[in-house]
Amino acid sequence: MSGWPRPIYGRGPRGNRKATQAMRRSPLLPIFLTVFVDVLGLTLILPLLPYYAKDYGGTDVVAGALMAVYAACMFVSGPVLGRLSDRFGRKPILLVSQLGTLAGWLILAGSTSLQMLFLGRIIAGLTAGNLSIAQAYISDVTKPNEERTQAFGFFGIAFGTGFLLGPWISGLLTAFAKGHHDLMARYQIVEGVPEKLYKYQLPSLTAAALSLCAILLTIFVLPARKPSAGGSAARRSFAFKQFLSRPAPRKRLTEFFLFSLSFSALTGGLSLYLQHRFGFDAEHAGYIFGLSGLIGAVVQGGPLRKLARRFGEERLAMIGLGAMAIGNGLLGFAYSLSFLLVLVVIGAFGAAVVRPSITTLVTRTVSPPEQGSVLGVSQSLGSLAQIAGPLVASWLIGREHLGIYGAFCGGFSLLGLFTLLQRPEPPASVEIASADEPPAPMREAPRASA
């Protein structure tokens, strides 16, 4: 069985050396490096987009729409890319997605109008399958137990580390560009860019360079995976109907959607919230995003596996959603920087444990040939959340309803928690649990006893 190596429990340097050597031999190491570089580029731009749109004359709602249009395009393309990756393999479809991301960053860097900003986000969104394909790759090479949870945890480390470094680097690059205005004006690559927007070009070009690095990693380092043997999911024209009509996948996908709506509203409105409540600019907003990424990287890189083994993925997701409900829901009461930082830490911890736990629970409800498709559907549901979340958040913040913004973010975490507490419906049919095990009825993860 090729996949993420089983944990080495021996203590001391010898055990650590064995674990390190095993990790280097794992086929997952290249995908984690690729995800890290992709997410680093993404998070370079994420805190800047609302400021970018507003400096072009857009309103708060237009700034939210700039983030939402990417998700709207991803909603359309997610299941298609997932099914294509089931049929043709993960690597070639991942390359297509990464090439679209590169084109989007280049257009963003050379934008001379608000319309060009939207064009760049549309192109990037239509090819945005990087993360769901990477998740399908992880499912291909791991077993559906705590090994997969750990692998998704390491995926979260790559995501969280990129989320940590990207906003910090973005803030530093923006500050550098503002402090070296003459230098940026001298080396303009596109005529017609307003001078006040020079500060955004350097982060955009850096994101494009990182995207190119991710493409090279995928071409030369990532091992190719054969297409799924079954391929039944690739022949289904309505992936949503396929999975939402079955009780087990429907419950898990609903939980994932509610988590995504809470998280997307938070991240989609956080820069605007910080601007309205604390007067932060893009540089300082990046530092808050970076703190959130630091918490995620620490949690997913250290105690996540032990927490999953002790509590189980289902109960761990409950704990995380409860933490998100507190951290996000109280944002309206944050008038001091110290209280804001406490809430960011609590909410970031919750998101760090929820995402890998629910992703693992989703993949357990389908057979291996369907995993690419179900993760494509989960990405599309996440895209729906990323459409609604930033739009509602920006509308609320633009009208100074900051308390309602926090309640909106925390409320959907509570709904996700209530959904997890419901007893799962009995499975309507027999599914195959794993390609490495004999056929057996697929069961929901056992409910953790009180």
Short mmCIF file of C-alpha atoms in Angstrom, two decimals:
data_model
loop_
_atom_site.label_atom_id
_atom_site.label_comp_id
_atom_site.label_asym_id
_atom_site.label_seq_id
_atom_site.Cartn_x
_atom_site.Cartn_y
_atom_site.Cartn_z
CA MET A 1 0.00 0.00 0.00
CA SER A 2 1.56 3.27 -1.09
CA GLY A 3 0.52 6.30 0.89
CA TRP A 4 1.31 8.43 3.86
CA PRO A 5 3.47 6.28 6.16
CA ARG A 6 2.04 4.98 9.37
CA PRO A 7 3.19 7.00 12.39
CA ILE A 8 6.43 5.99 14.08
CA TYR A 9 5.66 5.84 17.77
CA GLY A 10 9.20 5.15 18.92
CA ARG A 11 10.80 7.88 20.96
CA GLY A 12 14.15 9.52 20.49
CA PRO A 13 16.22 10.55 17.47
CA ARG A 14 16.11 7.10 15.88
CA GLY A 15 12.32 7.11 15.66
CA ASN A 16 12.32 10.65 14.34
CA ARG A 17 14.84 9.76 11.63
CA LYS A 18 12.69 6.82 10.54
CA ALA A 19 9.61 9.01 10.37
CA THR A 20 11.46 11.64 8.35
CA GLN A 21 12.84 9.07 5.90
CA ALA A 22 9.40 7.50 5.48
CA MET A 23 7.85 10.90 4.86
CA ARG A 24 10.39 11.65 2.14
CA ARG A 25 9.50 8.39 0.38
CA SER A 26 5.78 9.11 0.55
CA PRO A 27 4.04 10.04 -2.71
CA LEU A 28 2.15 12.64 -0.70
CA LEU A 29 5.16 14.86 -0.06
CA PRO A 30 5.08 16.35 -3.59
CA ILE A 31 1.34 17.05 -3.37
CA PHE A 32 1.83 18.81 -0.04
CA LEU A 33 4.61 20.94 -1.53
CA THR A 34 2.38 21.74 -4.50
CA VAL A 35 -0.56 22.67 -2.26
CA PHE A 36 1.68 24.83 -0.09
CA VAL A 37 2.97 26.82 -3.06
CA ASP A 38 -0.55 27.18 -4.51
CA VAL A 39 -2.05 28.33 -1.21
CA LEU A 40 0.87 30.70 -0.59
CA GLY A 41 0.06 32.43 -3.87
CA LEU A 42 -3.66 32.50 -3.10
CA THR A 43 -3.20 33.97 0.37
CA LEU A 44 -0.85 36.64 -0.95
CA ILE A 45 -3.89 38.13 -2.69
CA LEU A 46 -6.79 37.24 -0.39
CA PRO A 47 -6.36 40.11 2.11
CA LEU A 48 -5.73 42.60 -0.72
CA LEU A 49 -8.78 41.98 -2.90
CA PRO A 50 -11.27 44.17 -0.99
CA TYR A 51 -8.75 47.04 -0.85
CA TYR A 52 -7.90 46.49 -4.52
CA ALA A 53 -11.57 46.78 -5.54
CA LYS A 54 -12.23 49.82 -3.33
CA ASP A 55 -9.16 51.64 -4.69
CA TYR A 56 -10.69 51.19 -8.16
CA GLY A 57 -13.81 52.95 -6.88
CA GLY A 58 -15.84 49.89 -5.89
CA THR A 59 -18.15 49.78 -2.88
CA ASP A 60 -17.98 47.27 -0.04
CA VAL A 61 -20.52 45.09 -1.87
CA VAL A 62 -18.47 45.25 -5.08
CA ALA A 63 -15.45 44.16 -3.06
CA GLY A 64 -17.47 41.19 -1.81
CA ALA A 65 -18.61 40.44 -5.36
CA LEU A 66 -14.99 40.33 -6.53
CA MET A 67 -14.41 37.49 -4.10
CA ALA A 68 -17.76 35.84 -4.84
CA VAL A 69 -17.35 35.73 -8.64
CA TYR A 70 -14.34 33.44 -8.27
CA ALA A 71 -16.42 31.06 -6.18
CA ALA A 72 -19.34 31.24 -8.62
CA CYS A 73 -17.11 30.06 -11.46
CA MET A 74 -15.57 27.40 -9.22
CA PHE A 75 -19.08 26.17 -8.40
CA VAL A 76 -19.62 25.40 -12.08
CA SER A 77 -16.23 23.83 -12.71
CA GLY A 78 -15.70 21.85 -9.48
CA PRO A 79 -17.66 18.65 -10.25
CA VAL A 80 -16.50 18.68 -13.88
CA LEU A 81 -12.84 18.81 -12.90
CA GLY A 82 -13.44 16.16 -10.24
CA ARG A 83 -14.98 13.75 -12.74
CA LEU A 84 -12.26 14.47 -15.27
CA SER A 85 -9.63 13.68 -12.67
CA ASP A 86 -11.41 10.38 -11.94
CA ARG A 87 -11.29 9.53 -15.63
CA PHE A 88 -7.94 10.87 -16.83
CA GLY A 89 -5.94 10.94 -13.60
CA ARG A 90 -5.15 13.60 -11.03
CA LYS A 91 -1.93 15.02 -12.47
CA PRO A 92 -3.06 16.26 -15.93
CA ILE A 93 -6.21 17.93 -14.56
CA LEU A 94 -4.21 19.49 -11.75
CA LEU A 95 -1.91 21.02 -14.38
CA VAL A 96 -4.87 22.49 -16.27
CA SER A 97 -6.13 24.03 -13.05
CA GLN A 98 -2.74 25.49 -12.18
CA LEU A 99 -2.30 27.01 -15.65
CA GLY A 100 -5.64 28.80 -15.23
CA THR A 101 -4.54 30.08 -11.85
CA LEU A 102 -1.32 31.45 -13.38
CA ALA A 103 -3.29 33.26 -16.10
CA GLY A 104 -5.59 34.77 -13.48
CA TRP A 105 -2.71 36.17 -11.43
CA LEU A 106 -1.06 37.68 -14.52
CA ILE A 107 -4.29 39.42 -15.52
CA LEU A 108 -4.69 40.70 -11.97
CA ALA A 109 -1.16 42.10 -12.00
CA GLY A 110 -1.80 43.95 -15.26
CA SER A 111 -5.31 45.15 -14.50
CA THR A 112 -6.10 48.69 -15.59
CA SER A 113 -9.76 48.66 -14.57
CA LEU A 114 -12.22 47.04 -12.19
CA GLN A 115 -13.53 44.95 -15.09
CA MET A 116 -10.09 43.41 -15.62
CA LEU A 117 -9.95 42.48 -11.94
CA PHE A 118 -13.19 40.56 -12.41
CA LEU A 119 -11.88 38.93 -15.61
CA GLY A 120 -8.81 37.62 -13.81
CA ARG A 121 -10.93 36.17 -11.01
CA ILE A 122 -13.35 34.57 -13.49
CA ILE A 123 -10.57 32.78 -15.39
CA ALA A 124 -8.97 31.58 -12.17
CA GLY A 125 -12.35 30.39 -10.86
CA LEU A 126 -13.25 28.40 -13.97
CA THR A 127 -10.06 26.36 -13.60
CA ALA A 128 -9.96 26.26 -9.79
CA GLY A 129 -9.67 22.57 -9.03
CA ASN A 130 -6.30 22.56 -7.30
CA LEU A 131 -7.40 21.77 -3.76
CA SER A 132 -10.17 19.24 -4.50
CA ILE A 133 -7.89 17.32 -6.88
CA ALA A 134 -5.14 17.35 -4.25
CA GLN A 135 -7.65 15.99 -1.70
CA ALA A 136 -8.67 13.24 -4.14
CA TYR A 137 -4.99 12.36 -4.59
CA ILE A 138 -4.65 12.01 -0.81
CA SER A 139 -7.70 9.71 -0.73
CA ASP A 140 -6.15 7.61 -3.51
CA VAL A 141 -3.08 6.75 -1.48
CA THR A 142 -4.36 6.48 2.09
CA LYS A 143 -6.64 4.12 3.98
CA PRO A 144 -10.00 5.37 5.31
CA ASN A 145 -8.99 5.56 8.97
CA GLU A 146 -6.85 7.80 11.17
CA GLU A 147 -4.10 7.49 8.54
CA ARG A 148 -6.28 9.48 6.13
CA THR A 149 -7.20 11.96 8.86
CA GLN A 150 -3.49 12.47 9.53
CA ALA A 151 -2.84 12.89 5.81
CA PHE A 152 -5.58 15.50 5.55
CA GLY A 153 -4.03 17.06 8.63
CA PHE A 154 -0.71 17.40 6.81
CA PHE A 155 -2.68 18.81 3.89
CA GLY A 156 -3.98 21.30 6.43
CA ILE A 157 -0.41 22.07 7.49
CA ALA A 158 0.44 22.98 3.90
CA PHE A 159 -2.74 25.05 3.74
CA GLY A 160 -2.21 26.63 7.14
CA THR A 161 1.48 27.40 6.55
CA GLY A 162 0.61 29.04 3.25
CA PHE A 163 -2.15 30.94 5.05
CA LEU A 164 0.40 32.01 7.65
CA LEU A 165 3.18 33.16 5.32
CA GLY A 166 1.09 34.48 2.41
CA PRO A 167 -0.66 37.37 4.20
CA TRP A 168 2.54 38.36 6.02
CA ILE A 169 4.52 38.38 2.77
CA SER A 170 1.68 40.27 1.09
CA GLY A 171 1.77 42.94 3.79
CA LEU A 172 5.53 43.29 3.49
CA LEU A 173 5.41 43.47 -0.32
CA THR A 174 2.65 46.07 -0.19
CA ALA A 175 4.62 48.13 2.30
CA PHE A 176 7.75 47.85 0.13
CA ALA A 177 5.87 48.95 -2.97
CA LYS A 178 4.37 51.94 -1.15
CA GLY A 179 7.82 52.91 0.11
CA HIS A 180 9.44 52.59 -3.33
CA HIS A 181 6.83 54.25 -5.51
CA ASP A 182 9.37 55.60 -8.02
CA LEU A 183 10.88 52.15 -8.50
CA MET A 184 7.46 50.59 -9.16
CA ALA A 185 6.61 53.38 -11.63
CA ARG A 186 9.87 52.83 -13.51
CA TYR A 187 9.29 49.11 -14.10
CA GLN A 188 5.61 49.08 -15.06
CA ILE A 189 4.79 46.08 -17.25
CA VAL A 190 1.41 47.46 -18.39
CA GLU A 191 0.55 51.02 -19.36
CA GLY A 192 -2.50 52.66 -17.83
CA VAL A 193 -2.36 51.27 -14.29
CA PRO A 194 -3.30 54.06 -11.83
CA GLU A 195 -0.38 55.09 -9.64
CA LYS A 196 -2.24 54.39 -6.40
CA LEU A 197 -2.54 50.74 -7.47
CA TYR A 198 1.19 50.15 -8.01
CA LYS A 199 1.38 48.68 -4.51
CA TYR A 200 -0.79 45.71 -5.54
CA GLN A 201 1.26 44.65 -8.56
CA LEU A 202 4.19 43.20 -6.66
CA PRO A 203 2.06 40.74 -4.61
CA SER A 204 0.15 39.74 -7.78
CA LEU A 205 3.36 39.06 -9.72
CA THR A 206 4.77 37.14 -6.77
CA ALA A 207 1.62 35.00 -6.71
CA ALA A 208 2.08 34.34 -10.45
CA ALA A 209 5.69 33.29 -9.86
CA LEU A 210 4.60 30.92 -7.10
CA SER A 211 1.94 29.48 -9.39
CA LEU A 212 4.62 28.79 -11.98
CA CYS A 213 6.68 27.01 -9.31
CA ALA A 214 3.66 24.86 -8.46
CA ILE A 215 3.30 23.92 -12.13
CA LEU A 216 6.96 22.87 -12.30
CA LEU A 217 6.57 20.81 -9.10
CA THR A 218 3.56 19.05 -10.57
CA ILE A 219 5.34 18.29 -13.85
CA PHE A 220 8.67 17.09 -12.50
CA VAL A 221 8.06 15.90 -8.92
CA LEU A 222 4.46 14.72 -8.49
CA PRO A 223 4.03 10.99 -9.32
CA ALA A 224 1.25 10.32 -11.83
CA ARG A 225 -1.80 8.40 -10.62
CA LYS A 226 -3.68 5.99 -12.83
CA PRO A 227 -7.36 6.83 -13.46
CA SER A 228 -9.79 5.18 -11.06
CA ALA A 229 -10.57 1.64 -12.14
CA GLY A 230 -14.32 1.95 -11.72
CA GLY A 231 -14.91 5.24 -13.43
CA SER A 232 -18.63 5.05 -12.66
CA ALA A 233 -18.61 8.49 -11.12
CA ALA A 234 -17.06 9.94 -14.27
CA ARG A 235 -20.07 8.68 -16.27
CA ARG A 236 -22.65 10.25 -13.97
CA SER A 237 -23.89 13.52 -15.43
CA PHE A 238 -25.51 14.80 -12.24
CA ALA A 239 -22.99 14.40 -9.42
CA PHE A 240 -25.08 16.43 -7.01
CA LYS A 241 -28.10 14.18 -7.42
CA GLN A 242 -25.89 11.13 -7.15
CA PHE A 243 -24.54 11.97 -3.72
CA LEU A 244 -27.30 14.10 -2.19
CA SER A 245 -29.83 11.33 -2.80
CA ARG A 246 -27.86 8.99 -0.54
CA PRO A 247 -28.24 9.54 3.23
CA ALA A 248 -24.63 9.18 4.37
CA PRO A 249 -22.98 11.48 1.79
CA ARG A 250 -25.88 13.96 2.08
CA LYS A 251 -25.39 14.39 5.85
CA ARG A 252 -21.64 14.86 5.58
CA LEU A 253 -21.88 17.25 2.63
CA THR A 254 -24.46 19.33 4.54
CA GLU A 255 -22.08 19.57 7.48
CA PHE A 256 -19.27 20.61 5.17
CA PHE A 257 -21.47 23.27 3.54
CA LEU A 258 -22.47 24.83 6.86
CA PHE A 259 -18.84 24.91 7.99
CA SER A 260 -17.81 26.45 4.66
CA LEU A 261 -20.50 29.14 4.87
CA SER A 262 -19.31 30.20 8.31
CA PHE A 263 -15.65 30.17 7.27
CA SER A 264 -16.27 31.92 3.94
CA ALA A 265 -18.29 34.71 5.53
CA LEU A 266 -15.51 35.23 8.04
CA THR A 267 -12.62 35.32 5.56
CA GLY A 268 -14.64 37.12 2.89
CA GLY A 269 -15.54 39.98 5.21
CA LEU A 270 -12.59 40.05 7.59
CA SER A 271 -10.54 42.68 5.72
CA LEU A 272 -13.56 44.99 5.49
CA TYR A 273 -14.43 44.34 9.14
CA LEU A 274 -10.89 45.24 10.21
CA GLN A 275 -11.01 48.39 8.09
CA HIS A 276 -14.36 49.54 9.51
CA ARG A 277 -13.80 48.59 13.17
CA PHE A 278 -10.06 49.17 13.64
CA GLY A 279 -9.02 51.26 10.62
CA PHE A 280 -6.57 48.60 9.38
CA ASP A 281 -4.98 48.88 5.94
CA ALA A 282 -4.02 45.92 3.73
CA GLU A 283 -0.68 45.44 5.46
CA HIS A 284 -2.12 45.14 8.97
CA ALA A 285 -5.08 43.03 7.83
CA GLY A 286 -2.52 40.61 6.42
CA TYR A 287 -1.02 40.16 9.87
CA ILE A 288 -4.41 39.10 11.30
CA PHE A 289 -4.84 36.58 8.49
CA GLY A 290 -1.31 35.40 9.22
CA LEU A 291 -2.13 34.79 12.89
CA SER A 292 -5.07 32.63 11.84
CA GLY A 293 -2.79 30.63 9.57
CA LEU A 294 -0.23 30.21 12.36
CA ILE A 295 -2.83 28.66 14.67
CA GLY A 296 -3.98 26.34 11.89
CA ALA A 297 -0.45 25.19 11.12
CA VAL A 298 0.37 24.56 14.80
CA VAL A 299 -2.82 22.58 15.44
CA GLN A 300 -2.70 20.49 12.28
CA GLY A 301 1.02 19.90 12.55
CA GLY A 302 0.98 18.73 16.14
CA PRO A 303 -2.00 17.55 18.20
CA LEU A 304 -4.53 16.88 15.41
CA ARG A 305 -3.71 13.19 14.99
CA LYS A 306 -3.84 12.55 18.73
CA LEU A 307 -7.11 14.46 19.00
CA ALA A 308 -8.61 12.45 16.13
CA ARG A 309 -7.57 9.18 17.76
CA ARG A 310 -8.89 10.21 21.17
CA PHE A 311 -12.19 11.80 20.18
CA GLY A 312 -12.88 10.48 16.66
CA GLU A 313 -13.44 12.70 13.64
CA GLU A 314 -17.12 13.28 14.40
CA ARG A 315 -16.68 14.52 17.95
CA LEU A 316 -13.57 16.50 16.94
CA ALA A 317 -15.65 18.28 14.29
CA MET A 318 -18.21 19.11 16.98
CA ILE A 319 -15.52 20.66 19.18
CA GLY A 320 -14.20 22.67 16.26
CA LEU A 321 -17.60 23.98 15.22
CA GLY A 322 -18.30 25.00 18.82
CA ALA A 323 -15.03 26.94 18.90
CA MET A 324 -15.88 28.63 15.59
CA ALA A 325 -19.30 29.60 16.92
CA ILE A 326 -17.65 31.36 19.87
CA GLY A 327 -14.72 32.91 18.04
CA ASN A 328 -16.73 34.16 15.07
CA GLY A 329 -19.98 34.93 16.83
CA LEU A 330 -18.44 37.40 19.28
CA LEU A 331 -16.66 39.55 16.68
CA GLY A 332 -19.32 42.21 17.02
CA PHE A 333 -18.24 42.72 20.64
CA ALA A 334 -14.53 43.11 19.84
CA TYR A 335 -13.56 46.73 20.39
CA SER A 336 -10.00 46.11 21.59
CA LEU A 337 -7.16 44.50 19.70
CA SER A 338 -6.45 42.06 22.53
CA PHE A 339 -10.01 40.68 22.54
CA LEU A 340 -9.95 40.47 18.74
CA LEU A 341 -6.77 38.38 18.86
CA VAL A 342 -8.32 36.01 21.41
CA LEU A 343 -11.35 35.49 19.15
CA VAL A 344 -9.13 34.94 16.10
CA VAL A 345 -7.17 32.25 17.95
CA ILE A 346 -10.34 30.45 19.11
CA GLY A 347 -11.96 30.56 15.68
CA ALA A 348 -8.77 29.51 13.89
CA PHE A 349 -8.39 26.50 16.20
CA GLY A 350 -11.94 25.46 15.39
CA ALA A 351 -11.47 25.74 11.63
CA ALA A 352 -8.17 23.86 11.85
CA VAL A 353 -9.77 20.75 13.34
CA VAL A 354 -13.10 20.88 11.48
CA ARG A 355 -11.84 20.89 7.89
CA PRO A 356 -9.73 17.67 7.95
CA SER A 357 -12.25 15.88 10.18
CA ILE A 358 -15.28 16.54 7.98
CA THR A 359 -13.28 15.91 4.79
CA THR A 360 -12.33 12.48 6.13
CA LEU A 361 -15.97 11.77 7.07
CA VAL A 362 -17.09 12.76 3.56
CA THR A 363 -14.64 10.39 1.84
CA ARG A 364 -15.71 7.48 4.06
CA THR A 365 -19.25 7.60 2.72
CA VAL A 366 -18.35 6.70 -0.89
CA SER A 367 -16.35 4.06 -2.74
CA PRO A 368 -12.79 4.86 -3.91
CA PRO A 369 -13.71 5.46 -7.59
CA GLU A 370 -16.21 8.12 -6.44
CA GLN A 371 -13.88 10.06 -4.18
CA GLY A 372 -12.75 12.53 -6.82
CA SER A 373 -16.37 13.29 -7.70
CA VAL A 374 -17.60 13.64 -4.12
CA LEU A 375 -14.73 15.98 -3.31
CA GLY A 376 -15.57 17.92 -6.47
CA VAL A 377 -19.14 18.23 -5.19
CA SER A 378 -17.86 19.29 -1.77
CA GLN A 379 -15.76 21.94 -3.48
CA SER A 380 -18.84 23.14 -5.36
CA LEU A 381 -20.80 23.34 -2.12
CA GLY A 382 -17.87 25.24 -0.67
CA SER A 383 -18.08 27.51 -3.69
CA LEU A 384 -21.76 28.19 -3.01
CA ALA A 385 -20.75 29.17 0.50
CA GLN A 386 -17.98 31.38 -0.89
CA ILE A 387 -20.53 33.10 -3.13
CA ALA A 388 -23.06 33.82 -0.39
CA GLY A 389 -20.61 34.40 2.48
CA PRO A 390 -18.61 37.37 1.12
CA LEU A 391 -21.70 38.98 -0.46
CA VAL A 392 -23.72 38.90 2.76
CA ALA A 393 -20.70 39.83 4.88
CA SER A 394 -19.78 42.82 2.69
CA TRP A 395 -23.42 44.00 2.63
CA LEU A 396 -23.66 43.84 6.43
CA ILE A 397 -20.29 45.50 7.01
CA GLY A 398 -21.01 48.22 4.45
CA ARG A 399 -24.05 49.16 6.54
CA GLU A 400 -22.02 49.02 9.77
CA HIS A 401 -23.90 45.96 11.06
CA LEU A 402 -20.72 44.46 12.48
CA GLY A 403 -22.50 42.62 15.28
CA ILE A 404 -24.83 40.91 12.82
CA TYR A 405 -21.81 40.02 10.68
CA GLY A 406 -20.29 38.16 13.62
CA ALA A 407 -23.61 36.48 14.43
CA PHE A 408 -23.95 35.37 10.81
CA CYS A 409 -20.50 33.74 10.87
CA GLY A 410 -21.03 32.08 14.24
CA GLY A 411 -24.63 31.06 13.56
CA PHE A 412 -23.80 28.73 10.69
CA SER A 413 -21.12 27.07 12.80
CA LEU A 414 -23.87 26.35 15.34
CA LEU A 415 -26.11 24.93 12.61
CA GLY A 416 -23.26 22.66 11.54
CA LEU A 417 -22.86 21.51 15.15
CA PHE A 418 -26.59 20.74 15.43
CA THR A 419 -26.42 18.75 12.17
CA LEU A 420 -23.53 16.68 13.51
CA LEU A 421 -25.53 15.94 16.67
CA GLN A 422 -28.35 14.40 14.65
CA ARG A 423 -28.36 10.63 14.32
CA PRO A 424 -27.34 9.49 10.84
CA GLU A 425 -30.00 7.93 8.64
CA PRO A 426 -29.53 4.21 7.95
CA PRO A 427 -27.69 3.60 4.65
CA ALA A 428 -30.02 2.78 1.79
CA SER A 429 -27.58 0.57 -0.08
CA VAL A 430 -24.39 -1.36 0.27
CA GLU A 431 -21.17 0.44 -0.65
CA ILE A 432 -17.56 -0.64 -0.76
CA ALA A 433 -15.56 0.76 2.11
CA SER A 434 -12.08 0.49 0.62
CA ALA A 435 -10.35 -0.95 -2.38
CA ASP A 436 -7.89 -2.64 0.04
CA GLU A 437 -10.63 -4.46 1.99
CA PRO A 438 -13.19 -7.10 0.99
CA PRO A 439 -16.66 -5.78 0.10
CA ALA A 440 -18.66 -4.88 3.19
CA PRO A 441 -21.57 -2.60 4.03
CA MET A 442 -20.50 1.00 4.33
CA ARG A 443 -21.25 2.30 7.78
CA GLU A 444 -21.22 5.77 9.14
CA ALA A 445 -18.41 6.57 11.57
CA PRO A 446 -19.61 5.40 15.01
CA ARG A 447 -21.04 8.12 17.15
CA ALA A 448 -18.77 9.01 20.02
CA SER A 449 -20.30 7.99 23.33
CA ALA A 450 -20.87 10.67 25.90
#
